[in-house]
Every structure is written in structure tokens, then in C-alpha cells.
Amino acid sequence: MLSLLAKECNIGTVIYNDIYDVSARDAELIGKAIGEQADYYIPGDIDEVIDFLKNNSINCNAIANYDVIEHIYDIEEFLKKISLISNNNLKVFFSSGANPYNPFIKRKLIKYHQMCELVDREQLFGDKKRDLLEAYSKIRSKLIKSLNPDLSEDQVAYLVTATRGMVESDIKKSSK
């Protein structure tokens, strides 16, 4: 939505980025369909954006996003890399509806996170092929057991809990 708004406001060069390649392609299709597509669509993380900008000699002067910051795994590393996006003054706008001080939102998010952690889900319209449908705790349990087949069930259960919220590479480090 922000890239569409930016194009509508004649902001200048607009770059849409999403870590999910499917979402980047969908955004491009929507932009083409309504005649307000971004100038560039970059699938990938911050490193892919930095590489794209350098390879195309583009100097970015603003970043805007909504409901992204809460999904960034290593926020400190991400913020360090943002400085590589521009040689000038960079304006950065991050906003999120995931407000932990709003009791309604907090209850809703906790319920959703608990469901993802503990319950297998069925594929629904709008789910991406890369979306995990198996309970996250079950996925971590299988990974930990495959790395350490000699662990007891109690040890596996402990590691499943201790590695909640970690990416696979950090789970592997924690399970050695």
C-alpha cells in the first residue's frame, strides 16, 4: 500500500521490497493492474536491497514500512545495515499495529502465536506455499531430534521451549 501511495503522490523512484518473493510478485501484479506500479520490485532481505541499490547506482533517501519491524529477527543487525542504503541523509519510517500495550491486540497476538506454536493448521486461501502449516514446536522438535538422536524426550522438550522464536541456524547452534 505504501508503494502505491508513493507512486500516486509522485514521490520519485519507488522501490518495493518484501522478503517473500511471492509477495513481491503479487505486489507487482497489483501495481500493473491498477496502473501504479513501483519502479522496482526486490524480493529478499536487507542484503538484497543493498546489493540492488549498489549494482544499479541508486541512492535511497527514504524508507517507509508498516507491520515489518516486529518480524525482523536481528533488529540490531538490520539497523546497522540501513546506513549502507544511502550516502545522504536517510529518512526512515517504521510503524506497526502490533502494539503490546493495547490489551485487545495483545490478546489477539498471543492467541495467534500460541496456535502457531502448538497446533497444525490447514492450508487456507491466501496462504503462501512457503507458509508453515505444521506447529512450530513440532518442527523444532523434529529438527532437534535429527541433530541429536540420543537426547531424551525431556531434553528435547527443554530445547524445543528454549529455542522458541529462533531461526534454524540458531536452533542448530543451541542444539549441539
PDB file of C-alpha atoms in Angstrom:
ATOM      1  CA  MET A   1       0.000   0.000   0.000  1.00  0.00           C
ATOM      2  CA  LEU A   2       2.831   2.391   0.807  1.00  0.00           C
ATOM      3  CA  SER A   3       4.462   1.882  -2.593  1.00  0.00           C
ATOM      4  CA  LEU A   4       1.122   2.510  -4.324  1.00  0.00           C
ATOM      5  CA  LEU A   5       0.621   5.670  -2.253  1.00  0.00           C
ATOM      6  CA  ALA A   6       4.162   6.820  -3.025  1.00  0.00           C
ATOM      7  CA  LYS A   7       3.567   6.416  -6.765  1.00  0.00           C
ATOM      8  CA  GLU A   8       0.205   8.198  -6.517  1.00  0.00           C
ATOM      9  CA  CYS A   9       1.967  11.109  -4.767  1.00  0.00           C
ATOM     10  CA  ASN A  10       4.710  11.240  -7.429  1.00  0.00           C
ATOM     11  CA  ILE A  11       7.391  10.658  -4.796  1.00  0.00           C
ATOM     12  CA  GLY A  12      10.022   9.754  -7.390  1.00  0.00           C
ATOM     13  CA  THR A  13      11.705   6.400  -7.744  1.00  0.00           C
ATOM     14  CA  VAL A  14       9.743   3.877  -5.702  1.00  0.00           C
ATOM     15  CA  ILE A  15      11.193   0.508  -4.747  1.00  0.00           C
ATOM     16  CA  TYR A  16       9.002  -2.214  -3.281  1.00  0.00           C
ATOM     17  CA  ASN A  17      10.760  -4.845  -1.170  1.00  0.00           C
ATOM     18  CA  ASP A  18       9.440  -7.970   0.513  1.00  0.00           C
ATOM     19  CA  ILE A  19      11.347 -10.869   1.982  1.00  0.00           C
ATOM     20  CA  TYR A  20       8.801 -13.206   0.349  1.00  0.00           C
ATOM     21  CA  ASP A  21       9.300 -13.482  -3.406  1.00  0.00           C
ATOM     22  CA  VAL A  22       5.632 -14.432  -3.869  1.00  0.00           C
ATOM     23  CA  SER A  23       4.513 -11.231  -2.134  1.00  0.00           C
ATOM     24  CA  ALA A  24       6.876  -9.126  -4.260  1.00  0.00           C
ATOM     25  CA  ARG A  25       5.438 -10.704  -7.431  1.00  0.00           C
ATOM     26  CA  ASP A  26       1.870 -10.195  -6.164  1.00  0.00           C
ATOM     27  CA  ALA A  27       2.600  -6.520  -5.419  1.00  0.00           C
ATOM     28  CA  GLU A  28       3.984  -6.060  -8.918  1.00  0.00           C
ATOM     29  CA  LEU A  29       0.904  -7.675 -10.477  1.00  0.00           C
ATOM     30  CA  ILE A  30      -1.412  -5.473  -8.405  1.00  0.00           C
ATOM     31  CA  GLY A  31       0.583  -2.361  -9.322  1.00  0.00           C
ATOM     32  CA  LYS A  32       0.399  -3.222 -13.035  1.00  0.00           C
ATOM     33  CA  ALA A  33      -3.333  -3.948 -12.798  1.00  0.00           C
ATOM     34  CA  ILE A  34      -4.142  -0.545 -11.297  1.00  0.00           C
ATOM     35  CA  GLY A  35      -1.512   1.401 -13.244  1.00  0.00           C
ATOM     36  CA  GLU A  36       0.554   2.481 -10.238  1.00  0.00           C
ATOM     37  CA  GLN A  37       3.420   0.033 -10.082  1.00  0.00           C
ATOM     38  CA  ALA A  38       6.660   0.717  -8.269  1.00  0.00           C
ATOM     39  CA  ASP A  39       9.759   1.298 -10.357  1.00  0.00           C
ATOM     40  CA  TYR A  40      11.496  -1.767  -8.929  1.00  0.00           C
ATOM     41  CA  TYR A  41      10.477  -4.866  -7.008  1.00  0.00           C
ATOM     42  CA  ILE A  42      13.159  -6.512  -4.912  1.00  0.00           C
ATOM     43  CA  PRO A  43      12.450  -9.881  -3.315  1.00  0.00           C
ATOM     44  CA  GLY A  44      14.708 -10.626  -0.372  1.00  0.00           C
ATOM     45  CA  ASP A  45      16.094  -9.245   2.847  1.00  0.00           C
ATOM     46  CA  ILE A  46      18.061  -6.051   3.549  1.00  0.00           C
ATOM     47  CA  ASP A  47      21.212  -7.514   1.930  1.00  0.00           C
ATOM     48  CA  GLU A  48      19.408  -7.977  -1.396  1.00  0.00           C
ATOM     49  CA  VAL A  49      18.171  -4.372  -1.239  1.00  0.00           C
ATOM     50  CA  ILE A  50      21.668  -3.055  -0.528  1.00  0.00           C
ATOM     51  CA  ASP A  51      23.136  -5.122  -3.397  1.00  0.00           C
ATOM     52  CA  PHE A  52      20.400  -3.982  -5.808  1.00  0.00           C
ATOM     53  CA  LEU A  53      20.917  -0.319  -4.953  1.00  0.00           C
ATOM     54  CA  LYS A  54      24.709  -0.582  -5.338  1.00  0.00           C
ATOM     55  CA  ASN A  55      24.504  -2.574  -8.590  1.00  0.00           C
ATOM     56  CA  ASN A  56      22.080  -0.029 -10.072  1.00  0.00           C
ATOM     57  CA  SER A  57      23.799   3.084  -8.651  1.00  0.00           C
ATOM     58  CA  ILE A  58      20.655   4.107  -6.782  1.00  0.00           C
ATOM     59  CA  ASN A  59      20.966   6.237  -3.673  1.00  0.00           C
ATOM     60  CA  CYS A  60      17.904   5.908  -1.474  1.00  0.00           C
ATOM     61  CA  ASN A  61      16.735   8.880   0.596  1.00  0.00           C
ATOM     62  CA  ALA A  62      13.713   7.395   2.412  1.00  0.00           C
ATOM     63  CA  ILE A  63      12.454   4.067   3.747  1.00  0.00           C
ATOM     64  CA  ALA A  64       8.863   3.526   4.822  1.00  0.00           C
ATOM     65  CA  ASN A  65       7.143   0.399   6.056  1.00  0.00           C
ATOM     66  CA  TYR A  66       4.251  -0.768   8.147  1.00  0.00           C
ATOM     67  CA  ASP A  67       3.967  -4.021  10.128  1.00  0.00           C
ATOM     68  CA  VAL A  68       7.515  -5.062   9.252  1.00  0.00           C
ATOM     69  CA  ILE A  69       9.762  -4.172  12.172  1.00  0.00           C
ATOM     70  CA  GLU A  70       8.221  -6.753  14.510  1.00  0.00           C
ATOM     71  CA  HIS A  71       9.179  -9.511  12.040  1.00  0.00           C
ATOM     72  CA  ILE A  72      12.875  -8.620  11.795  1.00  0.00           C
ATOM     73  CA  TYR A  73      14.866 -11.364  13.501  1.00  0.00           C
ATOM     74  CA  ASP A  74      18.009  -9.423  14.387  1.00  0.00           C
ATOM     75  CA  ILE A  75      16.875  -5.811  14.660  1.00  0.00           C
ATOM     76  CA  GLU A  76      20.283  -4.526  15.779  1.00  0.00           C
ATOM     77  CA  GLU A  77      21.995  -6.018  12.716  1.00  0.00           C
ATOM     78  CA  PHE A  78      19.214  -4.728  10.454  1.00  0.00           C
ATOM     79  CA  LEU A  79      19.528  -1.178  11.783  1.00  0.00           C
ATOM     80  CA  LYS A  80      23.302  -1.253  11.284  1.00  0.00           C
ATOM     81  CA  LYS A  81      22.806  -2.262   7.649  1.00  0.00           C
ATOM     82  CA  ILE A  82      20.293   0.508   6.937  1.00  0.00           C
ATOM     83  CA  SER A  83      23.135   3.030   6.894  1.00  0.00           C
ATOM     84  CA  LEU A  84      24.523   1.213   3.817  1.00  0.00           C
ATOM     85  CA  ILE A  85      21.411   2.139   1.831  1.00  0.00           C
ATOM     86  CA  SER A  86      22.240   5.815   1.433  1.00  0.00           C
ATOM     87  CA  ASN A  87      25.179   8.195   1.186  1.00  0.00           C
ATOM     88  CA  ASN A  88      22.885  11.111   2.120  1.00  0.00           C
ATOM     89  CA  ASN A  89      20.518  11.861   4.955  1.00  0.00           C
ATOM     90  CA  LEU A  90      18.175   8.898   5.100  1.00  0.00           C
ATOM     91  CA  LYS A  91      14.661   9.329   6.429  1.00  0.00           C
ATOM     92  CA  VAL A  92      13.262   6.151   7.998  1.00  0.00           C
ATOM     93  CA  PHE A  93       9.639   5.500   8.927  1.00  0.00           C
ATOM     94  CA  PHE A  94       8.716   2.271  10.724  1.00  0.00           C
ATOM     95  CA  SER A  95       5.252   1.757  12.119  1.00  0.00           C
ATOM     96  CA  SER A  96       3.370  -1.247  13.421  1.00  0.00           C
ATOM     97  CA  GLY A  97      -0.077  -2.194  14.592  1.00  0.00           C
ATOM     98  CA  ALA A  98       1.445  -4.863  16.858  1.00  0.00           C
ATOM     99  CA  ASN A  99       1.086  -2.724  19.958  1.00  0.00           C
ATOM    100  CA  PRO A 100       1.760  -4.815  23.094  1.00  0.00           C
ATOM    101  CA  TYR A 101       0.205  -2.065  25.246  1.00  0.00           C
ATOM    102  CA  ASN A 102      -3.187  -2.434  23.582  1.00  0.00           C
ATOM    103  CA  PRO A 103      -4.900  -5.270  25.506  1.00  0.00           C
ATOM    104  CA  PHE A 104      -7.136  -6.259  22.572  1.00  0.00           C
ATOM    105  CA  ILE A 105      -4.208  -6.543  20.154  1.00  0.00           C
ATOM    106  CA  LYS A 106      -2.030  -8.231  22.777  1.00  0.00           C
ATOM    107  CA  ARG A 107      -4.655 -10.948  23.467  1.00  0.00           C
ATOM    108  CA  LYS A 108      -5.197 -11.492  19.749  1.00  0.00           C
ATOM    109  CA  LEU A 109      -1.468 -11.818  19.023  1.00  0.00           C
ATOM    110  CA  ILE A 110      -0.821 -14.111  21.990  1.00  0.00           C
ATOM    111  CA  LYS A 111      -3.677 -16.381  20.923  1.00  0.00           C
ATOM    112  CA  TYR A 112      -2.396 -16.487  17.343  1.00  0.00           C
ATOM    113  CA  HIS A 113       1.212 -17.140  18.409  1.00  0.00           C
ATOM    114  CA  GLN A 114       0.135 -19.933  20.765  1.00  0.00           C
ATOM    115  CA  MET A 115      -1.898 -21.525  17.982  1.00  0.00           C
ATOM    116  CA  CYS A 116       1.056 -21.393  15.551  1.00  0.00           C
ATOM    117  CA  GLU A 117       3.325 -22.823  18.224  1.00  0.00           C
ATOM    118  CA  LEU A 118       1.099 -25.733  19.242  1.00  0.00           C
ATOM    119  CA  VAL A 119      -1.466 -26.538  16.532  1.00  0.00           C
ATOM    120  CA  ASP A 120      -1.105 -27.805  12.970  1.00  0.00           C
ATOM    121  CA  ARG A 121      -3.074 -25.685  10.515  1.00  0.00           C
ATOM    122  CA  GLU A 122      -4.897 -26.377   7.266  1.00  0.00           C
ATOM    123  CA  GLN A 123      -3.962 -24.531   4.100  1.00  0.00           C
ATOM    124  CA  LEU A 124      -6.381 -21.638   3.551  1.00  0.00           C
ATOM    125  CA  PHE A 125      -6.974 -19.278   0.666  1.00  0.00           C
ATOM    126  CA  GLY A 126      -4.299 -16.618   0.790  1.00  0.00           C
ATOM    127  CA  ASP A 127      -1.669 -18.838   2.436  1.00  0.00           C
ATOM    128  CA  LYS A 128       1.592 -18.914   0.536  1.00  0.00           C
ATOM    129  CA  LYS A 129       3.162 -22.215  -0.452  1.00  0.00           C
ATOM    130  CA  ARG A 130       6.131 -21.395   1.775  1.00  0.00           C
ATOM    131  CA  ASP A 131       3.926 -20.789   4.859  1.00  0.00           C
ATOM    132  CA  LEU A 132       4.452 -23.428   7.518  1.00  0.00           C
ATOM    133  CA  LEU A 133       1.315 -25.331   8.411  1.00  0.00           C
ATOM    134  CA  GLU A 134       2.845 -27.665  10.963  1.00  0.00           C
ATOM    135  CA  ALA A 135       3.019 -26.469  14.572  1.00  0.00           C
ATOM    136  CA  TYR A 136       6.284 -24.633  15.134  1.00  0.00           C
ATOM    137  CA  SER A 137       7.072 -26.673  18.257  1.00  0.00           C
ATOM    138  CA  LYS A 138       6.704 -29.872  16.228  1.00  0.00           C
ATOM    139  CA  ILE A 139       9.045 -28.551  13.536  1.00  0.00           C
ATOM    140  CA  ARG A 140      11.677 -27.618  16.129  1.00  0.00           C
ATOM    141  CA  SER A 141      11.297 -30.995  17.842  1.00  0.00           C
ATOM    142  CA  LYS A 142      11.956 -32.851  14.577  1.00  0.00           C
ATOM    143  CA  LEU A 143      14.966 -30.658  13.820  1.00  0.00           C
ATOM    144  CA  ILE A 144      16.452 -31.073  17.301  1.00  0.00           C
ATOM    145  CA  LYS A 145      15.912 -34.855  17.247  1.00  0.00           C
ATOM    146  CA  SER A 146      17.540 -35.112  13.805  1.00  0.00           C
ATOM    147  CA  LEU A 147      20.592 -33.228  15.085  1.00  0.00           C
ATOM    148  CA  ASN A 148      20.788 -35.153  18.381  1.00  0.00           C
ATOM    149  CA  PRO A 149      19.113 -38.571  18.122  1.00  0.00           C
ATOM    150  CA  ASP A 150      20.449 -39.626  21.545  1.00  0.00           C
ATOM    151  CA  LEU A 151      18.644 -36.913  23.520  1.00  0.00           C
ATOM    152  CA  SER A 152      15.927 -37.934  25.951  1.00  0.00           C
ATOM    153  CA  GLU A 153      12.360 -36.707  25.431  1.00  0.00           C
ATOM    154  CA  ASP A 154      12.829 -34.338  28.405  1.00  0.00           C
ATOM    155  CA  GLN A 155      15.971 -32.872  26.848  1.00  0.00           C
ATOM    156  CA  VAL A 156      14.227 -32.434  23.504  1.00  0.00           C
ATOM    157  CA  ALA A 157      11.225 -30.804  25.208  1.00  0.00           C
ATOM    158  CA  TYR A 158      13.565 -28.417  27.040  1.00  0.00           C
ATOM    159  CA  LEU A 159      15.348 -27.438  23.806  1.00  0.00           C
ATOM    160  CA  VAL A 160      12.047 -27.021  21.955  1.00  0.00           C
ATOM    161  CA  THR A 161      10.975 -24.496  24.591  1.00  0.00           C
ATOM    162  CA  ALA A 162      14.396 -22.833  24.852  1.00  0.00           C
ATOM    163  CA  THR A 163      14.663 -22.294  21.086  1.00  0.00           C
ATOM    164  CA  ARG A 164      11.218 -20.759  20.572  1.00  0.00           C
ATOM    165  CA  GLY A 165      11.454 -17.795  18.222  1.00  0.00           C
ATOM    166  CA  MET A 166      14.872 -18.733  16.862  1.00  0.00           C
ATOM    167  CA  VAL A 167      15.772 -19.199  13.210  1.00  0.00           C
ATOM    168  CA  GLU A 168      17.014 -22.600  12.093  1.00  0.00           C
ATOM    169  CA  SER A 169      20.721 -21.702  12.172  1.00  0.00           C
ATOM    170  CA  ASP A 170      20.455 -20.549  15.802  1.00  0.00           C
ATOM    171  CA  ILE A 171      18.427 -23.633  16.755  1.00  0.00           C
ATOM    172  CA  LYS A 172      21.199 -25.776  15.301  1.00  0.00           C
ATOM    173  CA  LYS A 173      23.821 -23.879  17.341  1.00  0.00           C
ATOM    174  CA  SER A 174      21.726 -24.241  20.518  1.00  0.00           C
ATOM    175  CA  SER A 175      21.141 -27.937  19.999  1.00  0.00           C
ATOM    176  CA  LYS A 176      24.763 -29.018  19.780  1.00  0.00           C
TER     177      LYS A 176
END
